[in-house]
């Protein structure tokens, strides 16, 4: 069994805990994926177009941007490896939702572990906006079962009947 | 290949309008990925070849607007040389240090820094230089990137009417309708503060859940690393300390601001060449030369329409729509300009409005000033509606969205639609109250 955990920079522990649930024999092969989102760079390029300027790739600051992205990706993977030891690491660049499903297909993942959205503050309230667009896309388009890993929210229950 | 045969006035107007419309449509849609500059120059060339504008008239139009061309040159040069000194990196690191590890305070600092940079260097510097710097900073700090990028891109325009030099559009409008510094500040400084406050407030509400965390200050680069060359950096600070008040003094005495910006850029370039921080070739590359073709083309195209009397008709229409009241003038000027900037670029819109406003010069001072201030306000702030491009770009992004893929450019649009009309209305109301 091969299980793919999707790291977003905030969920290494959650993915780690979920991974421990899979005590299969033979032991599953874990992969940890992080995607460098190229959306912001595309936006900056579009904005440069509005100001009639050439795309970013011609600018010296682009090197710094790429280095920062690479460093952040390595940082995220290190945090993931600390929680899921011995996992294979994968780095992709592009639109996160597309890269996750494509990487899962290429890596021949049997299960994808993903969190509803990156969590920078308090956990979000359960409800229709609970799941981010990336998790939504992966659920809809994944080539294999998807395990949505989220924090316990027992205090938000019972939901009014 | 001029048209040597006389053309009736009616057909002349039709032909001129057709060329102008094709040019504007080309700028909106950019067929074959042609640059806006090529399209604008092509439109101007077509008018000249067809004899719809006299070469002497076109040349005179361009010469009359020398201040605008020089200001663009000085503004780009000044920003590029300050960037070479590492000023923007240094400011971003300081903003992060002053945030004391709080993501929310850093968000506020990015807004304040963006406002200050727009005020002194113009909105271009904030949007084009500060944005990537902030992107690198927040990526290193492992903070959510989008709220900070939105803050940079929006504040670039929101803070672009604090001073006349904060946006080249102000220079274009004020070259034709000079406002004293006091009148400019009286009419636009407070609305600018209102818009900035609304921008910050609404963004805090929108992104509050992503701004609750803290960041590790240890991930920040040291100040020494941000400053690329200490002597040149110090020299840059000294030059800017002279340039900033010079701008204010020049604006107060209605002295051409382009002279200050070009002088400042030349001083910085001299320092950069002395300390080998740049070469003439690199400095030349930092300037976007097609902009001059674009502006020149638009000036000629709009001048040709002006000769036909169409822009006067547009001005009269605006005056009628305003109902002859100062409130109407401000609202029509603001929302008309804002809508136009999202259809075509804000530079052509400002030039069109400039030409149209000649018909409101006979109106009462409150209406006249209302239209002029509202034109600058609408053309400066309006682009926030479709920050990453014109409405045509947004339509294209909407088509991409059909494929279920999240298109981040649309996030800008969603936020822009929410925040820009509020800022436009509140700002316009403030202008009207200050008339």
PDB file of C-alpha atoms in Angstrom, chain B residues 109-302:
ATOM      1  CA  UNK B 109       3.347  47.431   8.201  1.00  0.00           C
ATOM      2  CA  UNK B 110       3.216  46.257   4.581  1.00  0.00           C
ATOM      3  CA  UNK B 111       0.276  48.618   4.030  1.00  0.00           C
ATOM      4  CA  UNK B 112       2.104  51.517   5.674  1.00  0.00           C
ATOM      5  CA  UNK B 113       5.332  50.806   3.811  1.00  0.00           C
ATOM      6  CA  UNK B 114       3.438  50.513   0.517  1.00  0.00           C
ATOM      7  CA  UNK B 115       1.734  53.853   1.201  1.00  0.00           C
ATOM      8  CA  UNK B 116       5.052  55.561   1.926  1.00  0.00           C
ATOM      9  CA  UNK B 117       6.701  54.110  -1.189  1.00  0.00           C
ATOM     10  CA  UNK B 118       3.747  55.037  -3.397  1.00  0.00           C
ATOM     11  CA  UNK B 119       3.786  58.536  -1.952  1.00  0.00           C
ATOM     12  CA  UNK B 120       7.466  59.184  -2.735  1.00  0.00           C
ATOM     13  CA  UNK B 121       8.325  56.829  -5.619  1.00  0.00           C
ATOM     14  CA  UNK B 122       4.837  56.468  -7.188  1.00  0.00           C
ATOM     15  CA  UNK B 123       2.552  53.455  -7.418  1.00  0.00           C
ATOM     16  CA  UNK B 124       4.783  51.689  -9.951  1.00  0.00           C
ATOM     17  CA  UNK B 125       7.506  51.186  -7.359  1.00  0.00           C
ATOM     18  CA  UNK B 126       5.111  49.642  -4.839  1.00  0.00           C
ATOM     19  CA  UNK B 127       3.415  47.357  -7.336  1.00  0.00           C
ATOM     20  CA  UNK B 128       6.467  46.302  -9.307  1.00  0.00           C
ATOM     21  CA  UNK B 129       9.370  46.429  -6.858  1.00  0.00           C
ATOM     22  CA  UNK B 130       7.913  46.101  -3.370  1.00  0.00           C
ATOM     23  CA  UNK B 131       5.552  43.233  -4.264  1.00  0.00           C
ATOM     24  CA  UNK B 132       8.273  40.698  -5.198  1.00  0.00           C
ATOM     25  CA  UNK B 133      10.344  41.824  -2.205  1.00  0.00           C
ATOM     26  CA  UNK B 134       7.404  41.191   0.123  1.00  0.00           C
ATOM     27  CA  UNK B 135       6.760  37.868  -1.619  1.00  0.00           C
ATOM     28  CA  UNK B 136      10.316  36.732  -0.835  1.00  0.00           C
ATOM     29  CA  UNK B 137       9.988  37.988   2.734  1.00  0.00           C
ATOM     30  CA  UNK B 138       6.712  36.231   3.582  1.00  0.00           C
ATOM     31  CA  UNK B 139       7.782  33.035   1.793  1.00  0.00           C
ATOM     32  CA  UNK B 140      10.894  32.973   3.981  1.00  0.00           C
ATOM     33  CA  UNK B 141       8.780  33.661   7.058  1.00  0.00           C
ATOM     34  CA  UNK B 142       6.406  30.842   6.060  1.00  0.00           C
ATOM     35  CA  UNK B 143       3.382  33.114   6.236  1.00  0.00           C
ATOM     36  CA  UNK B 144       0.386  32.888   3.872  1.00  0.00           C
ATOM     37  CA  UNK B 145       1.530  34.707   0.746  1.00  0.00           C
ATOM     38  CA  UNK B 146      -1.698  35.963  -0.807  1.00  0.00           C
ATOM     39  CA  UNK B 147      -2.890  38.465   1.838  1.00  0.00           C
ATOM     40  CA  UNK B 148       0.469  40.236   1.750  1.00  0.00           C
ATOM     41  CA  UNK B 149       0.601  40.275  -2.040  1.00  0.00           C
ATOM     42  CA  UNK B 150      -2.931  41.663  -2.134  1.00  0.00           C
ATOM     43  CA  UNK B 151      -1.901  44.311   0.395  1.00  0.00           C
ATOM     44  CA  UNK B 152       1.018  45.412  -1.819  1.00  0.00           C
ATOM     45  CA  UNK B 153      -0.850  45.472  -5.098  1.00  0.00           C
ATOM     46  CA  UNK B 154      -3.914  47.245  -3.740  1.00  0.00           C
ATOM     47  CA  UNK B 155      -2.114  49.841  -1.651  1.00  0.00           C
ATOM     48  CA  UNK B 156      -0.006  50.788  -4.684  1.00  0.00           C
ATOM     49  CA  UNK B 157      -3.082  52.384  -6.240  1.00  0.00           C
ATOM     50  CA  UNK B 158      -4.961  53.251  -3.051  1.00  0.00           C
ATOM     51  CA  UNK B 159      -2.086  55.443  -1.861  1.00  0.00           C
ATOM     52  CA  UNK B 160      -1.376  56.921  -5.268  1.00  0.00           C
ATOM     53  CA  UNK B 161      -3.065  60.283  -4.749  1.00  0.00           C
ATOM     54  CA  UNK B 162      -1.372  61.323  -1.534  1.00  0.00           C
ATOM     55  CA  UNK B 163       0.909  63.642  -3.523  1.00  0.00           C
ATOM     56  CA  UNK B 164       0.995  64.714  -7.186  1.00  0.00           C
ATOM     57  CA  UNK B 165       4.060  62.493  -7.751  1.00  0.00           C
ATOM     58  CA  UNK B 166       2.382  59.399  -6.293  1.00  0.00           C
ATOM     59  CA  UNK B 167       1.000  58.407  -9.696  1.00  0.00           C
ATOM     60  CA  UNK B 168       2.050  59.511 -13.205  1.00  0.00           C
ATOM     61  CA  UNK B 169      -1.675  59.888 -13.967  1.00  0.00           C
ATOM     62  CA  UNK B 170      -1.696  62.894 -11.635  1.00  0.00           C
ATOM     63  CA  UNK B 171       1.086  64.458 -13.688  1.00  0.00           C
ATOM     64  CA  UNK B 172      -0.814  63.823 -16.956  1.00  0.00           C
ATOM     65  CA  UNK B 173      -3.973  65.478 -15.597  1.00  0.00           C
ATOM     66  CA  UNK B 174      -2.181  68.311 -13.818  1.00  0.00           C
ATOM     67  CA  UNK B 175      -0.060  69.117 -16.873  1.00  0.00           C
ATOM     68  CA  UNK B 176      -3.271  70.296 -18.504  1.00  0.00           C
ATOM     69  CA  UNK B 177      -5.240  71.424 -15.459  1.00  0.00           C
ATOM     70  CA  UNK B 178      -2.670  72.662 -12.954  1.00  0.00           C
ATOM     71  CA  UNK B 179      -3.830  72.516  -9.359  1.00  0.00           C
ATOM     72  CA  UNK B 180      -1.798  74.233  -6.678  1.00  0.00           C
ATOM     73  CA  UNK B 181      -0.251  71.894  -4.110  1.00  0.00           C
ATOM     74  CA  UNK B 182      -2.617  73.154  -1.434  1.00  0.00           C
ATOM     75  CA  UNK B 183      -5.682  72.567  -3.657  1.00  0.00           C
ATOM     76  CA  UNK B 184      -4.401  69.086  -4.526  1.00  0.00           C
ATOM     77  CA  UNK B 185      -3.838  68.216  -0.879  1.00  0.00           C
ATOM     78  CA  UNK B 186      -7.123  69.803   0.200  1.00  0.00           C
ATOM     79  CA  UNK B 187      -9.082  67.759  -2.327  1.00  0.00           C
ATOM     80  CA  UNK B 188      -7.192  64.481  -2.411  1.00  0.00           C
ATOM     81  CA  UNK B 189      -5.088  63.931   0.704  1.00  0.00           C
ATOM     82  CA  UNK B 190      -7.984  63.256   3.067  1.00  0.00           C
ATOM     83  CA  UNK B 191      -9.848  61.055   0.538  1.00  0.00           C
ATOM     84  CA  UNK B 192      -6.603  59.139   0.180  1.00  0.00           C
ATOM     85  CA  UNK B 193      -6.451  58.556   3.931  1.00  0.00           C
ATOM     86  CA  UNK B 194     -10.113  57.488   3.891  1.00  0.00           C
ATOM     87  CA  UNK B 195      -9.453  55.018   1.072  1.00  0.00           C
ATOM     88  CA  UNK B 196      -6.303  53.659   2.753  1.00  0.00           C
ATOM     89  CA  UNK B 197      -8.149  53.168   6.057  1.00  0.00           C
ATOM     90  CA  UNK B 198     -11.014  51.380   4.306  1.00  0.00           C
ATOM     91  CA  UNK B 199      -8.566  49.240   2.353  1.00  0.00           C
ATOM     92  CA  UNK B 200      -6.741  48.156   5.509  1.00  0.00           C
ATOM     93  CA  UNK B 201      -9.971  47.613   7.467  1.00  0.00           C
ATOM     94  CA  UNK B 202     -11.707  45.508   4.827  1.00  0.00           C
ATOM     95  CA  UNK B 203      -8.579  43.454   4.176  1.00  0.00           C
ATOM     96  CA  UNK B 204      -8.207  42.748   7.896  1.00  0.00           C
ATOM     97  CA  UNK B 205     -11.776  41.493   7.970  1.00  0.00           C
ATOM     98  CA  UNK B 206     -11.231  39.339   4.884  1.00  0.00           C
ATOM     99  CA  UNK B 207      -7.951  37.785   5.984  1.00  0.00           C
ATOM    100  CA  UNK B 208      -8.286  37.849   9.767  1.00  0.00           C
ATOM    101  CA  UNK B 209      -8.168  34.058  10.031  1.00  0.00           C
ATOM    102  CA  UNK B 210      -4.864  33.903   8.137  1.00  0.00           C
ATOM    103  CA  UNK B 211      -3.236  36.673  10.138  1.00  0.00           C
ATOM    104  CA  UNK B 212      -3.570  35.254  13.619  1.00  0.00           C
ATOM    105  CA  UNK B 213      -0.231  33.499  13.712  1.00  0.00           C
ATOM    106  CA  UNK B 214       3.274  34.590  14.522  1.00  0.00           C
ATOM    107  CA  UNK B 215       6.509  34.181  12.608  1.00  0.00           C
ATOM    108  CA  UNK B 216      10.020  33.225  13.530  1.00  0.00           C
ATOM    109  CA  UNK B 217      12.147  36.347  13.438  1.00  0.00           C
ATOM    110  CA  UNK B 218      15.213  34.108  12.997  1.00  0.00           C
ATOM    111  CA  UNK B 219      14.138  33.430   9.410  1.00  0.00           C
ATOM    112  CA  UNK B 220      14.614  37.095   8.525  1.00  0.00           C
ATOM    113  CA  UNK B 221      17.769  38.063   6.660  1.00  0.00           C
ATOM    114  CA  UNK B 222      20.060  40.400   8.573  1.00  0.00           C
ATOM    115  CA  UNK B 223      20.002  44.098   7.773  1.00  0.00           C
ATOM    116  CA  UNK B 224      23.575  43.736   6.441  1.00  0.00           C
ATOM    117  CA  UNK B 225      22.346  41.147   3.942  1.00  0.00           C
ATOM    118  CA  UNK B 226      19.503  43.388   2.755  1.00  0.00           C
ATOM    119  CA  UNK B 227      21.849  46.320   2.120  1.00  0.00           C
ATOM    120  CA  UNK B 228      23.866  45.357  -0.922  1.00  0.00           C
ATOM    121  CA  UNK B 229      26.531  48.080  -0.671  1.00  0.00           C
ATOM    122  CA  UNK B 230      26.741  50.295   2.398  1.00  0.00           C
ATOM    123  CA  UNK B 231      28.251  53.498   0.963  1.00  0.00           C
ATOM    124  CA  UNK B 232      25.872  53.514  -2.009  1.00  0.00           C
ATOM    125  CA  UNK B 233      22.959  52.728   0.300  1.00  0.00           C
ATOM    126  CA  UNK B 234      23.813  55.706   2.528  1.00  0.00           C
ATOM    127  CA  UNK B 235      24.247  57.897  -0.535  1.00  0.00           C
ATOM    128  CA  UNK B 236      20.799  56.778  -1.792  1.00  0.00           C
ATOM    129  CA  UNK B 237      19.220  57.744   1.528  1.00  0.00           C
ATOM    130  CA  UNK B 238      20.833  61.185   1.336  1.00  0.00           C
ATOM    131  CA  UNK B 239      19.685  61.776  -2.229  1.00  0.00           C
ATOM    132  CA  UNK B 240      16.141  60.678  -1.387  1.00  0.00           C
ATOM    133  CA  UNK B 241      16.164  62.917   1.687  1.00  0.00           C
ATOM    134  CA  UNK B 242      16.762  65.816  -0.705  1.00  0.00           C
ATOM    135  CA  UNK B 243      14.444  64.616  -3.493  1.00  0.00           C
ATOM    136  CA  UNK B 244      11.354  64.047  -1.305  1.00  0.00           C
ATOM    137  CA  UNK B 245      11.069  67.623   0.070  1.00  0.00           C
ATOM    138  CA  UNK B 246      12.127  68.981  -3.339  1.00  0.00           C
ATOM    139  CA  UNK B 247       9.058  67.333  -4.823  1.00  0.00           C
ATOM    140  CA  UNK B 248       6.827  69.106  -2.305  1.00  0.00           C
ATOM    141  CA  UNK B 249       8.515  72.475  -2.825  1.00  0.00           C
ATOM    142  CA  UNK B 250       8.364  72.071  -6.620  1.00  0.00           C
ATOM    143  CA  UNK B 251       4.685  71.138  -6.470  1.00  0.00           C
ATOM    144  CA  UNK B 252       3.995  74.159  -4.251  1.00  0.00           C
ATOM    145  CA  UNK B 253       5.609  76.489  -6.811  1.00  0.00           C
ATOM    146  CA  UNK B 254       4.185  74.571  -9.787  1.00  0.00           C
ATOM    147  CA  UNK B 255       7.721  73.826 -10.965  1.00  0.00           C
ATOM    148  CA  UNK B 256       7.841  70.792 -13.338  1.00  0.00           C
ATOM    149  CA  UNK B 257       8.101  67.693 -11.145  1.00  0.00           C
ATOM    150  CA  UNK B 258       9.780  65.749 -13.919  1.00  0.00           C
ATOM    151  CA  UNK B 259      12.894  67.885 -13.509  1.00  0.00           C
ATOM    152  CA  UNK B 260      13.177  66.797  -9.863  1.00  0.00           C
ATOM    153  CA  UNK B 261      12.597  63.122 -10.637  1.00  0.00           C
ATOM    154  CA  UNK B 262      15.112  63.084 -13.498  1.00  0.00           C
ATOM    155  CA  UNK B 263      17.675  65.012 -11.434  1.00  0.00           C
ATOM    156  CA  UNK B 264      17.200  62.558  -8.542  1.00  0.00           C
ATOM    157  CA  UNK B 265      17.547  59.576 -10.880  1.00  0.00           C
ATOM    158  CA  UNK B 266      20.698  61.036 -12.444  1.00  0.00           C
ATOM    159  CA  UNK B 267      22.241  61.673  -9.022  1.00  0.00           C
ATOM    160  CA  UNK B 268      21.510  58.107  -7.953  1.00  0.00           C
ATOM    161  CA  UNK B 269      22.822  56.754 -11.221  1.00  0.00           C
ATOM    162  CA  UNK B 270      26.038  58.735 -10.840  1.00  0.00           C
ATOM    163  CA  UNK B 271      26.496  57.160  -7.404  1.00  0.00           C
ATOM    164  CA  UNK B 272      25.642  53.702  -8.710  1.00  0.00           C
ATOM    165  CA  UNK B 273      28.164  54.056 -11.532  1.00  0.00           C
ATOM    166  CA  UNK B 274      30.808  55.403  -9.129  1.00  0.00           C
ATOM    167  CA  UNK B 275      30.401  52.458  -6.746  1.00  0.00           C
ATOM    168  CA  UNK B 276      29.943  50.058  -9.668  1.00  0.00           C
ATOM    169  CA  UNK B 277      26.432  49.046  -8.555  1.00  0.00           C
ATOM    170  CA  UNK B 278      25.151  49.321 -12.112  1.00  0.00           C
ATOM    171  CA  UNK B 279      26.288  49.913 -15.669  1.00  0.00           C
ATOM    172  CA  UNK B 280      24.749  52.198 -18.275  1.00  0.00           C
ATOM    173  CA  UNK B 281      23.433  49.083 -20.014  1.00  0.00           C
ATOM    174  CA  UNK B 282      21.761  47.756 -16.844  1.00  0.00           C
ATOM    175  CA  UNK B 283      20.321  51.178 -16.018  1.00  0.00           C
ATOM    176  CA  UNK B 284      18.882  51.339 -19.534  1.00  0.00           C
ATOM    177  CA  UNK B 285      17.311  47.918 -19.096  1.00  0.00           C
ATOM    178  CA  UNK B 286      15.571  49.087 -15.905  1.00  0.00           C
ATOM    179  CA  UNK B 287      13.576  51.595 -17.941  1.00  0.00           C
ATOM    180  CA  UNK B 288      10.506  50.320 -19.749  1.00  0.00           C
ATOM    181  CA  UNK B 289      11.021  52.113 -23.066  1.00  0.00           C
ATOM    182  CA  UNK B 290       7.789  50.849 -24.723  1.00  0.00           C
ATOM    183  CA  UNK B 291       5.839  52.965 -22.212  1.00  0.00           C
ATOM    184  CA  UNK B 292       6.957  56.090 -24.056  1.00  0.00           C
ATOM    185  CA  UNK B 293       5.666  54.710 -27.342  1.00  0.00           C
ATOM    186  CA  UNK B 294       2.390  53.798 -25.671  1.00  0.00           C
ATOM    187  CA  UNK B 295       1.884  57.239 -24.135  1.00  0.00           C
ATOM    188  CA  UNK B 296       2.984  59.045 -27.287  1.00  0.00           C
ATOM    189  CA  UNK B 297       0.633  56.936 -29.404  1.00  0.00           C
ATOM    190  CA  UNK B 298      -2.279  57.591 -27.064  1.00  0.00           C
ATOM    191  CA  UNK B 299      -1.600  61.328 -26.946  1.00  0.00           C
ATOM    192  CA  UNK B 300      -1.697  61.489 -30.761  1.00  0.00           C
ATOM    193  CA  UNK B 301      -4.815  59.297 -31.069  1.00  0.00           C
ATOM    194  CA  UNK B 302      -6.728  61.327 -28.477  1.00  0.00           C
TER     195      UNK B 302
END
